[in-house]
Coordinates of C-alpha atoms in Angstrom, one line a residue:
X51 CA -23.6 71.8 -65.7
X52 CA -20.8 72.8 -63.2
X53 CA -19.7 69.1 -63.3
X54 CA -19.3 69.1 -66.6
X55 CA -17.7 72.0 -67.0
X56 CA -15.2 71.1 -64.1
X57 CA -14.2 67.5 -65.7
X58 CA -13.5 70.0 -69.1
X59 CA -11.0 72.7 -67.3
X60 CA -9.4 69.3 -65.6
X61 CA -9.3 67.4 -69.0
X62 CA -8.0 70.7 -70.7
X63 CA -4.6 70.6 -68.1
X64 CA -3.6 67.8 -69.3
X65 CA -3.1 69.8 -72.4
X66 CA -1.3 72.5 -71.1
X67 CA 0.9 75.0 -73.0
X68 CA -1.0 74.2 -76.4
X69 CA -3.1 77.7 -76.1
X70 CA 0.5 79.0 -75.4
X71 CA 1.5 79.8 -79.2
X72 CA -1.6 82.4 -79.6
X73 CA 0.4 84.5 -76.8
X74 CA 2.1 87.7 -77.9
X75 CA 5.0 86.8 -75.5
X76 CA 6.6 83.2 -74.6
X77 CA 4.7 82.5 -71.4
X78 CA 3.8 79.2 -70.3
X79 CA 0.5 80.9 -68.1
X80 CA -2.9 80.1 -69.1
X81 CA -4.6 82.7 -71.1
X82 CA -7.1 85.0 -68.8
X83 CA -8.4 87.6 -71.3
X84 CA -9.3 90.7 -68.5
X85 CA -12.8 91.8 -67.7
X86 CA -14.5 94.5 -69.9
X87 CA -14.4 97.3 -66.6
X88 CA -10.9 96.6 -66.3
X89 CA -10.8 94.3 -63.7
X90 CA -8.3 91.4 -63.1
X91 CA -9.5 88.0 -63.3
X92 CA -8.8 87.5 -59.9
X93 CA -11.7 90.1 -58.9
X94 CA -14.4 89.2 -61.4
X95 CA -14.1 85.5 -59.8
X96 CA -14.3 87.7 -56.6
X97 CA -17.8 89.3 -58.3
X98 CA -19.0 85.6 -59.0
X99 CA -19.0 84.3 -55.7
X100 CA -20.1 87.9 -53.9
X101 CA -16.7 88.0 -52.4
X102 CA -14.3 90.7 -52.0
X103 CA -10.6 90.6 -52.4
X104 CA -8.0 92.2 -50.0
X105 CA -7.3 95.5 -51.4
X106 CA -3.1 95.0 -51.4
X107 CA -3.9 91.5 -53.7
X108 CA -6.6 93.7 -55.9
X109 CA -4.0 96.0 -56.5
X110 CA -1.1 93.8 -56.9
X111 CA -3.4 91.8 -59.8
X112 CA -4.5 95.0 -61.8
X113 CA -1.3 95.6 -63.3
X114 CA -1.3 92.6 -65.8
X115 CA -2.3 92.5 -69.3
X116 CA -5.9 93.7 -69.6
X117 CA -8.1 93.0 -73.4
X118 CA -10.4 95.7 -74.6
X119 CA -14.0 94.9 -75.0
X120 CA -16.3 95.3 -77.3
X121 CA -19.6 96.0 -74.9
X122 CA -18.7 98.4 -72.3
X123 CA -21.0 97.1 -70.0
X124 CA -20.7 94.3 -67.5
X125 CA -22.7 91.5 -67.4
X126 CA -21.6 91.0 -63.4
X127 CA -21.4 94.1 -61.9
X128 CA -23.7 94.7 -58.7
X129 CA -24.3 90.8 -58.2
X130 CA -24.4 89.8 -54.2
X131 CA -22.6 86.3 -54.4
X132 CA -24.6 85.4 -51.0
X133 CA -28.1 85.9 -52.5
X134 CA -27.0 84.4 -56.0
X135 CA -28.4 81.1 -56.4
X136 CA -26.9 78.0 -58.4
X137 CA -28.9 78.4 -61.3
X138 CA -28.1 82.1 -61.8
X139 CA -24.6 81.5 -61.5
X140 CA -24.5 78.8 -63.8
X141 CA -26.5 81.0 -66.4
X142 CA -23.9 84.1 -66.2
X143 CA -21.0 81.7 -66.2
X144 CA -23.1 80.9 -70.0
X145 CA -22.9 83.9 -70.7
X146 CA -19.5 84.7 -69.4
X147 CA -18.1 82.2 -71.8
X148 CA -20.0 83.8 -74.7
X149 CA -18.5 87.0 -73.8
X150 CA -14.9 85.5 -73.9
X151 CA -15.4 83.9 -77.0
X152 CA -16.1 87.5 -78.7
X153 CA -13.5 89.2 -77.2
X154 CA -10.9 85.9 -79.0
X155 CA -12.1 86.6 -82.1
X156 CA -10.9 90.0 -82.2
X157 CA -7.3 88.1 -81.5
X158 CA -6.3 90.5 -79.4
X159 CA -4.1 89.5 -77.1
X160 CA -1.5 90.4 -74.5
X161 CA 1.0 87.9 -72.2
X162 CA 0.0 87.7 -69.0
X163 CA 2.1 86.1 -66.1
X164 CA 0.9 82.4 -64.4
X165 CA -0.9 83.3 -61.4
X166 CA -1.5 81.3 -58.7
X167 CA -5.0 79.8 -57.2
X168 CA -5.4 81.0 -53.7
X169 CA -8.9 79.9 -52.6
X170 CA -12.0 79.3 -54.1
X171 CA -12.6 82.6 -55.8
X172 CA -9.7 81.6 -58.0
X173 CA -10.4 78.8 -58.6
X174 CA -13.8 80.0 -59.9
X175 CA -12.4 82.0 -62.5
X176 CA -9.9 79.5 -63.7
X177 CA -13.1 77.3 -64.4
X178 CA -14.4 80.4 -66.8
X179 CA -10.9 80.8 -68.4
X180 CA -10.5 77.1 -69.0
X181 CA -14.1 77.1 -71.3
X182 CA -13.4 79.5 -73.6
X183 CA -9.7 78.2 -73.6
X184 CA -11.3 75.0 -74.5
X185 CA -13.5 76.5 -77.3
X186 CA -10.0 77.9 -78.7
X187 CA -8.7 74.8 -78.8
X188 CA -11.3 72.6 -80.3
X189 CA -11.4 75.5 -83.2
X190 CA -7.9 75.1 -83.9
X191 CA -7.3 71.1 -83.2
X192 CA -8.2 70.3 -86.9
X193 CA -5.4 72.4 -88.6
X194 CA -2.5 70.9 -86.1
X195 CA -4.3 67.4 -86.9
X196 CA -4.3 67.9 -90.7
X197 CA -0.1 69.3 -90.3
X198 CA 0.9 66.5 -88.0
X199 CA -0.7 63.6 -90.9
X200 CA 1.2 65.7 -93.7
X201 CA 4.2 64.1 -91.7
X202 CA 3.1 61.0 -90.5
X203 CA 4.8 57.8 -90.5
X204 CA 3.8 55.1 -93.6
X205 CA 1.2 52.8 -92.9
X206 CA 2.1 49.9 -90.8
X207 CA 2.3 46.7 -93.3
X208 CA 0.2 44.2 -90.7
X209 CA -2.6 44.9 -88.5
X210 CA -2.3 42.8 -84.9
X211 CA -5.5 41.0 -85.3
X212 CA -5.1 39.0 -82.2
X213 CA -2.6 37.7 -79.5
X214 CA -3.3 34.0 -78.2
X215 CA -1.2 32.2 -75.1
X216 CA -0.6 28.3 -75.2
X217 CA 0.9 27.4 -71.8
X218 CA 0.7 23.4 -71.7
X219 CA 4.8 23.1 -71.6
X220 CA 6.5 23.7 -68.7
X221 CA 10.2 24.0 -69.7
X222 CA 12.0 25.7 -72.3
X223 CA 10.2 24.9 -75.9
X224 CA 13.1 23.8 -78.7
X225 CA 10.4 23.3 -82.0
X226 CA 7.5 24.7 -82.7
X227 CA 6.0 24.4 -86.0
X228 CA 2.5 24.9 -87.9
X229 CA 1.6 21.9 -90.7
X230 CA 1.0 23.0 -94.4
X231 CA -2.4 22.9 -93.8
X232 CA -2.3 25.8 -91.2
X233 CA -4.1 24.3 -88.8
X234 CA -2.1 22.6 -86.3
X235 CA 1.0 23.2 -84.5
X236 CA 3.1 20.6 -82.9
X237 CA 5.8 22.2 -80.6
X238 CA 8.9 20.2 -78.8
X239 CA 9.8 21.1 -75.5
X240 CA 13.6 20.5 -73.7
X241 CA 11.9 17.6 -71.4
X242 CA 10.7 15.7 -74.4
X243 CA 7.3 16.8 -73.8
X244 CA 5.5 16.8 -77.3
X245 CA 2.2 19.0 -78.1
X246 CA -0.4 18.8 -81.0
X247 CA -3.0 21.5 -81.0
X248 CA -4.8 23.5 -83.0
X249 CA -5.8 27.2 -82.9
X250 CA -8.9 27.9 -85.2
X251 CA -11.5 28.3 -83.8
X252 CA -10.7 27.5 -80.7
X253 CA -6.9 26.9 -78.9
X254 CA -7.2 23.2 -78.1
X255 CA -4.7 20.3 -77.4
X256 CA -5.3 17.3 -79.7
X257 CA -2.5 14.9 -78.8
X258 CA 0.0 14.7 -75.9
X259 CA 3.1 12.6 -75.8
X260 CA 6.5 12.3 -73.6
X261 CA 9.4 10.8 -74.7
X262 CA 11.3 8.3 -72.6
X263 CA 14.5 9.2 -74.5
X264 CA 15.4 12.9 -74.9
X265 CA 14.5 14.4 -78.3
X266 CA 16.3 16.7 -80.6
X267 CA 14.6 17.2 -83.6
X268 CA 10.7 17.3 -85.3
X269 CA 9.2 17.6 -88.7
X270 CA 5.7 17.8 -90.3
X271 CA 5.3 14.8 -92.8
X272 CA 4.2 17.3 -95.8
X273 CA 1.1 14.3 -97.3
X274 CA 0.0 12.8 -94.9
X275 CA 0.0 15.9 -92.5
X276 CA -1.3 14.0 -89.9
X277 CA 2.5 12.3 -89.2
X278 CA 4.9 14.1 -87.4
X279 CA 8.9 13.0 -87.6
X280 CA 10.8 12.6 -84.6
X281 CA 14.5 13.1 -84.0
X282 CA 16.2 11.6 -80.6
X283 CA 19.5 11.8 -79.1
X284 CA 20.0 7.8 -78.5
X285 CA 20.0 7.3 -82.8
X286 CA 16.3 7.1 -83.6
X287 CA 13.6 8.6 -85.8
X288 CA 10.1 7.9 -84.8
X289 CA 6.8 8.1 -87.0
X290 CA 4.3 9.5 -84.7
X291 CA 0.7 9.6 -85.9
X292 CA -1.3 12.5 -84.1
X293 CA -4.4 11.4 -84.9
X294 CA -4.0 8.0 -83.6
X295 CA -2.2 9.3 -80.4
X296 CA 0.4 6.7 -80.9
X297 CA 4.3 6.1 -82.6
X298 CA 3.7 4.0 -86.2
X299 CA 7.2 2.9 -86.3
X300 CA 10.9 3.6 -84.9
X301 CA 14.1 3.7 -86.9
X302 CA 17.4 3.0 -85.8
X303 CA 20.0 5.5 -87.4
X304 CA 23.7 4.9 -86.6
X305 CA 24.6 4.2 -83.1
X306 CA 28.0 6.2 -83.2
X307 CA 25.8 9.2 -84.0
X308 CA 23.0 9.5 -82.2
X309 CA 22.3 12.8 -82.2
X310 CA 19.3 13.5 -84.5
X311 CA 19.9 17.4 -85.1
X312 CA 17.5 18.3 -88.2
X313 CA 15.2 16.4 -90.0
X314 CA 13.5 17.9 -93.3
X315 CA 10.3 15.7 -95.4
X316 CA 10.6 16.9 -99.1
X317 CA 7.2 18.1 -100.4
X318 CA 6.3 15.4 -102.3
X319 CA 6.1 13.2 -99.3
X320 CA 8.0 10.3 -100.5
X321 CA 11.2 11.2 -98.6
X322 CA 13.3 12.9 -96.0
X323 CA 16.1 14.1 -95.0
X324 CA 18.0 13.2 -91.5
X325 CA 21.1 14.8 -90.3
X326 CA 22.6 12.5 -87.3
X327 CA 26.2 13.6 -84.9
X328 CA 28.4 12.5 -82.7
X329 CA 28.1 13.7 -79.1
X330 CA 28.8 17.3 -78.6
X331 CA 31.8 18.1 -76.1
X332 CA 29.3 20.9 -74.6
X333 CA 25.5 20.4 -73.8
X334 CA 22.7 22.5 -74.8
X335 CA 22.4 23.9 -71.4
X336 CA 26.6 23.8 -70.6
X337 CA 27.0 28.0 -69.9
X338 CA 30.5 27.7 -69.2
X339 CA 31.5 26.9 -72.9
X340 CA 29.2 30.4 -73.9
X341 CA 30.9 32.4 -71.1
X342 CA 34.6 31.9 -71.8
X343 CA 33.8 32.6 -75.2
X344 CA 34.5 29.6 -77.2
X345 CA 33.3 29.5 -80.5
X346 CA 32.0 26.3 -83.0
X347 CA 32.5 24.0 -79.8
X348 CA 29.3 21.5 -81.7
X349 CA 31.9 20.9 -84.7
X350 CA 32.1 17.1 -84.2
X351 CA 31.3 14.1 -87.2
X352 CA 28.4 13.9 -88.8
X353 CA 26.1 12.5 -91.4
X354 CA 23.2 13.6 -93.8
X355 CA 21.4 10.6 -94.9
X356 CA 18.0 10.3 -97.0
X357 CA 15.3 8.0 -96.3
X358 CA 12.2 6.7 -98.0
X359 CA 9.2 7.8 -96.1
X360 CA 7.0 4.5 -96.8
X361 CA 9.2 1.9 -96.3
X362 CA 11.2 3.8 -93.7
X363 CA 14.3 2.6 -95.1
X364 CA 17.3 4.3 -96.1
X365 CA 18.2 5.4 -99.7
X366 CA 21.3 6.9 -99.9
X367 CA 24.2 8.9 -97.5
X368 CA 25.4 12.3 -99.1
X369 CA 28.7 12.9 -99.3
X370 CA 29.9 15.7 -97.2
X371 CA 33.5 18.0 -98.4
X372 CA 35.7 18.9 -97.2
X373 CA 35.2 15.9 -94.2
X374 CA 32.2 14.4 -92.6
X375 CA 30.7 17.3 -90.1
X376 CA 27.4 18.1 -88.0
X377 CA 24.7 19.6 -90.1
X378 CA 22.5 21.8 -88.0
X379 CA 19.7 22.9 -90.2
X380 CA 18.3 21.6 -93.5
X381 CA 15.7 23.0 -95.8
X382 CA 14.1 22.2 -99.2
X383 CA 13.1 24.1 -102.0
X384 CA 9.5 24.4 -103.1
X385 CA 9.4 21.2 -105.4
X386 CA 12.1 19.0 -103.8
X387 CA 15.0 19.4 -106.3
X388 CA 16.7 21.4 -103.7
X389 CA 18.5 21.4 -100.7
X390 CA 20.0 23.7 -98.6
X391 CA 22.0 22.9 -95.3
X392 CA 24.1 24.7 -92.7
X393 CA 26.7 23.0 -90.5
X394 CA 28.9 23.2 -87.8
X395 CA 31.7 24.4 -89.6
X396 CA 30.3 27.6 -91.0
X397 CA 29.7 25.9 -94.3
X398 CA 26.3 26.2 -96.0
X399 CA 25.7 23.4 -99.1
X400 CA 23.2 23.1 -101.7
X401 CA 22.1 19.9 -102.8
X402 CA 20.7 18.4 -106.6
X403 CA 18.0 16.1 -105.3
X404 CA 17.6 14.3 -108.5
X405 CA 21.7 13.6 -108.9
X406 CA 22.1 13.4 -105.2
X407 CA 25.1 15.2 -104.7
X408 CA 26.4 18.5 -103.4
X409 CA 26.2 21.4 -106.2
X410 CA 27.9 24.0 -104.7
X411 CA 29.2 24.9 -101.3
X412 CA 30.8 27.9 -99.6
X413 CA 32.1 29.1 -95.9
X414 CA 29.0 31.3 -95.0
X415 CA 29.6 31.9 -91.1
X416 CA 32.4 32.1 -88.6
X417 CA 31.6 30.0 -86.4
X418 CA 28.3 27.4 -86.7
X419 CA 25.4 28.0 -89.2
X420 CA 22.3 27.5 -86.9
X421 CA 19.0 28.1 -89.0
X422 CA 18.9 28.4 -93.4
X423 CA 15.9 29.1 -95.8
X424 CA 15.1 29.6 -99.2
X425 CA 14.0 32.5 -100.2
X426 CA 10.6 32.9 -101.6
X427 CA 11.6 33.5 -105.6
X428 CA 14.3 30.7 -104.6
X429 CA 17.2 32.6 -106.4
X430 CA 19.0 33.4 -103.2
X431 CA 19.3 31.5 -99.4
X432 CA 19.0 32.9 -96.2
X433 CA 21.5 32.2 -93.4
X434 CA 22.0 33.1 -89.6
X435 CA 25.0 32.0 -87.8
X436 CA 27.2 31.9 -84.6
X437 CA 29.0 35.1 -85.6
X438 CA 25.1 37.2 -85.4
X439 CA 25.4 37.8 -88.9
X440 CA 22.0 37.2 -91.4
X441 CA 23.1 36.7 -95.0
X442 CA 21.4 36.5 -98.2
X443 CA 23.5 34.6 -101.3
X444 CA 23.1 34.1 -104.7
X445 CA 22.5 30.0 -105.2
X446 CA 23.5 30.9 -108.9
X447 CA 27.1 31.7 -108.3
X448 CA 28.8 30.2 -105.3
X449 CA 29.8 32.0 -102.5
X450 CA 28.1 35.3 -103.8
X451 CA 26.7 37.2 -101.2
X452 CA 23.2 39.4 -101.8
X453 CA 23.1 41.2 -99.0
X454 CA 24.7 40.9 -94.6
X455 CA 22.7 41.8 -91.7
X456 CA 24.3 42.6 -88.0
X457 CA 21.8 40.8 -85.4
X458 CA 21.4 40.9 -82.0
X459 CA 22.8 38.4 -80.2
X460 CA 19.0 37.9 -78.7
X461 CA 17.9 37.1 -82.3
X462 CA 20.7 34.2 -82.9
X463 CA 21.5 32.7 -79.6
X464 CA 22.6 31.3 -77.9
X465 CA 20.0 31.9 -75.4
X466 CA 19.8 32.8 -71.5
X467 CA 17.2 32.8 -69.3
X468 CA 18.8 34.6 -65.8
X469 CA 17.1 33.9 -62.2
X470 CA 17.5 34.7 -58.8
X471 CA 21.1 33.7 -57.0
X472 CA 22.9 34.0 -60.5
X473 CA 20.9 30.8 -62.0
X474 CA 21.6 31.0 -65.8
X475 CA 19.9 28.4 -68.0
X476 CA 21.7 28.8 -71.5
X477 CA 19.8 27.1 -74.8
X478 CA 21.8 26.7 -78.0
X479 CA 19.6 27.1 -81.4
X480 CA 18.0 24.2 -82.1
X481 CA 14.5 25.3 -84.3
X482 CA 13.9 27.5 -86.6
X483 CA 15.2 30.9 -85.9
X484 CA 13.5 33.4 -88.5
X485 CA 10.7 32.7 -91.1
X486 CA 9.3 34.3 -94.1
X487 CA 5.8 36.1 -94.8
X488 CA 3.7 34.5 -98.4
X489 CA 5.4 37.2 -100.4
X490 CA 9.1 37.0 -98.9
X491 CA 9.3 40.8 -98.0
X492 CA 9.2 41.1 -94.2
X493 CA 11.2 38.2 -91.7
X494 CA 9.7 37.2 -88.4
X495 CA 12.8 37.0 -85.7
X496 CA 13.5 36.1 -82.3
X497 CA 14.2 38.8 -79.3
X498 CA 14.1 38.7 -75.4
X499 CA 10.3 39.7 -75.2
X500 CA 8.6 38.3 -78.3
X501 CA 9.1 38.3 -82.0
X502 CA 10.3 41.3 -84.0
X503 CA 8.9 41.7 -87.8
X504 CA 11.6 43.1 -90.2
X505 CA 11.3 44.7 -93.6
X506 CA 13.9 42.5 -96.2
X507 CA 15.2 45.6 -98.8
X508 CA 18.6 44.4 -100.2
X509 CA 19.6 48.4 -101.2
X510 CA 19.3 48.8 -97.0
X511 CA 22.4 48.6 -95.0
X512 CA 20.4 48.1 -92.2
X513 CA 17.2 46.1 -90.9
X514 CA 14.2 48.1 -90.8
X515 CA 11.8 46.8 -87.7
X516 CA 8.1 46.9 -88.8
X517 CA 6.4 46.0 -86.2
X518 CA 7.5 44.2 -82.1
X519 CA 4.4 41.3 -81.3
X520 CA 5.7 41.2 -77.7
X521 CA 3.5 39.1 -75.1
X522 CA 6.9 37.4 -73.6
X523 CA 8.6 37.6 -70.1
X524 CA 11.7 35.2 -71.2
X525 CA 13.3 34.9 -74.6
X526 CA 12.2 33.6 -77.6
X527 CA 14.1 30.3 -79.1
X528 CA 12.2 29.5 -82.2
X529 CA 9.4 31.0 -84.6
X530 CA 7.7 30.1 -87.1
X531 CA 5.2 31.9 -90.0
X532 CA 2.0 30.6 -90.9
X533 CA 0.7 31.8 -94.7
X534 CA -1.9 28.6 -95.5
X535 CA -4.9 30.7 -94.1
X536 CA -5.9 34.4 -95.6
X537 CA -4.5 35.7 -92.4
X538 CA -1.0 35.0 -91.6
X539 CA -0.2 33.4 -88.3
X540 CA 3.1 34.0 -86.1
X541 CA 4.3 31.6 -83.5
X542 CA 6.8 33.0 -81.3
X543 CA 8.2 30.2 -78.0
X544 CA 10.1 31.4 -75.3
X545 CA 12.4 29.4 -72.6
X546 CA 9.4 29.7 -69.9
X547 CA 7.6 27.3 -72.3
X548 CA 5.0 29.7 -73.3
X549 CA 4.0 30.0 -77.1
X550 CA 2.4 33.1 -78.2
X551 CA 0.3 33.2 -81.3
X552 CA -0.3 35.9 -83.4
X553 CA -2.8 36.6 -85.8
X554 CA -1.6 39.4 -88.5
X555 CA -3.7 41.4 -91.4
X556 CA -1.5 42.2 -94.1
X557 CA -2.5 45.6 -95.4
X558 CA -2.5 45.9 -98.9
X559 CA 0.0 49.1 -100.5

């Protein structure tokens, strides 16, 4: 019984200054209603324990605050402390309590000054103060519970179902991307290490690969989901089956580009896109061209070609305005007939797939265009470029913009990864840099510890941040958003080579 009652006055500090609004007077003290005879606390916990107080301290303590009580009898008076057993004590400490809580209902109170716990005697009475004080509160917790939900914050839209670690990289990941199916992810790390694995039910690796020649790009064949596209930086594009653990075929593209920046397989399967460069001036891990502030330092000659997926043979080159450029990122529209792209020039173009030729195009970015998507209604595009901005337009009227967005330069790159002795290793974009939930209302984004979740409302001037997944100790270069399965699936990758993945529950409004 004294245990418990000890573990309540210590939980009960914890708390303190809640009982301190009942007090007639602001004092941060605890309250210590006075004993019915008119003695201080300090000597009825001198009457517990049988022990007497000087007379100088009795004095000094019987000018506070005293309560009037109802019986005018003592239930203490006379008790020898040194004869008292444990049992009696515990009883009248009972009844002590009891006592107390009468005299609060009356709510008749007075302010009383914080007094100090000299030896054990105090300390006594500050155990029977501390149970009726905790009586108080539990009466009254309900009513400050019931104001404090009147102005609560809105329900949160996801629910973190789960938080999963795949560590088989070990160096910065560049890609990482889930198959329509929802059931694998093949991620693409800076050494040309390749990884196919699957998450449901369990986190296991299916195929492993390393290329001899470094790779830039990687894409999910959209029919058969089993193929994965690879991009290089010597001029090729190899079919890699993950199934088969083993490359199905290898294209050469145009040796005076070999840089394979983006690759995108239309949904019908039959073809794909393939954007190949000339060698960049600056590598993806040159720090001097990010520190002296040099902007669109990637804007070198490129080519967007389109290529038949069975024959693996090429169909057509797209003709790029105002000249030949880099083309970063590419993305198609739910059925094919579209295509959006971003390039080194700040320019963003949209495509007619079935007259193959560039419908409408307008300067987007100052500075490089590193990730595009469609939105989900696939009226407007989405864009994030060099200059940290993310912009919505209208695809319906050129150059119109929707909506602008300030990012942080975590969320856009380019990205560093500081160590001891002033190592920097610096990453430019390469994957996808934000992705979209099934309904198109919230936008997964990278940050320096994990993924950030943002609300999309075109009437906001500014993002509203829904909900941090964290899990990261370096930044995150690429994410991606899995809706094929009921529960939506976040893949955040980080320089350390670490991929977290996050299981979400949407919550219903």
């Amino acid at each position: 019984m004294t245990c418990s009652q000890r573990s309540t006055a210590h939980s009960l500090q914890s708390r303190g200054g809640f009982l301190s609004s009942f007090l007639s007077q602001s004092k941060k003290g605890p309250s210590r209603p006075a004993h019915p005879s008119g003695a201080s606390p300090m000597q009825t916990g001198s009457m517990l324990l049988g022990k007497k107080e000087p007379t100088n301290h009795q004095s000094a303590k019987g000018k506070e605050g005293t309560v009037s009580c109802k019986d005018g009898k003592s239930h203490f008076s006379g008790l020898a402390g040194e004869s008292s057993s444990l049992q009696q004590r515990q009883k009248r400490l009972q009844e002590h309590g009891k006592e107390r809580k009468e005299l609060l209902s009356k709510g008749t109170f007075q302010g009383q000054s914080a007094e100090k716990k000299i030896d054990t005697s105090a300390a006594e009475t500050e155990l029977c103060s501390e149970l009726h004080a905790e009586q108080t509160e539990t009466s009254t917790r309900m009513p400050a519970s019931s104001a404090e939900a009147v102005g609560v914050r809105q329900e949160q839209p996801f629910i973190v179902l789960s938080q999963e670690e795949y560590g088989e990289h070990h160096s910065s990941i560049m890609y990482c991307r889930v198959d329509c199916s929802g059931r694998r992810v093949a991620s693409l790390d800076v050494d040309g290490v390749i990884k196919v694995w699957s998450f449901n039910p369990i986190m296991q690796t299916k195929a492993s690969s390393i290329s001899k020649s470094p790779l830039l790009s990687l894409e999910w064949a959209t029919k058969r989901d089993r193929l994965l596209l690879l991009g290089s930086g010597v001029g090729t594009v190899r079919l890699y089956d993950t199934e088969a653990k083993k490359n199905l075929c290898e294209i050469s593209i145009d040796e005076d580009m070999p840089r394979i920046l983006s690759l995108a397989c239309s949904p019908s399967g039959a073809s794909f896109v393939c954007s190949a460069a000339a060698q960049s001036p600056i590598s993806h891990v040159d720090f001097s061209a990010v520190s002296s502030g040099g902007k669109s330092m990637n804007q070198v000659p490129g080519k967007l070609l389109l290529w038949d997926t069975k024959t693996m043979k090429q169909q057509l080159q797209f003709s790029l305005e105002p000249e030949p450029i880099a083309i970063n990122c590419t993305a198609f529209n739910h059925n094919g007939n579209l295509l959006v792209t971003g390039a080194a020039d700040g320019i963003v173009r949209l495509f007619d797939m079935q007259q193959h030729e560039c419908a409408m195009s307008w300067t987007a970015h100052d500075g490089e265009v590193y990730s595009v998507e469609f939105s989900c209604d696939e009226n407007t595009v989405y864009s994030i470029g060099e200059d940290g901005k993310f912009i919505q337009w209208n695809i319906h009227k050129s150059g119109l913009k929707v909506s602008e967005y300030d990012l942080p330069s975590e969320a856009t790159g380019p990205f560093v990864l500081s160590g001891y002795s002033g190592y920097k290793q610096v990453q430019f974009p390469r994957g996808r840099l934000f992705a979209f939930d099934s309904e198109g209302s919230y936008m997964l984004t990278c940050s320096s510890t994990g993924g950030v979740i943002f609300k999309l409302n075109g009437e906001e001037k500014v993002l509203e941040s829904c909900l941090s997944l964290g899990g990261h100790r370096a930044p995150v270069v690429t994410v991606d958003w899995s809706t094929a399965m009921d529960c939506g699936t976040c893949l955040t990758a980080s320089m350390d080579g670490k991929i977290k993945l996050t299981t979400l529950l949407a919550q219903k409004s």
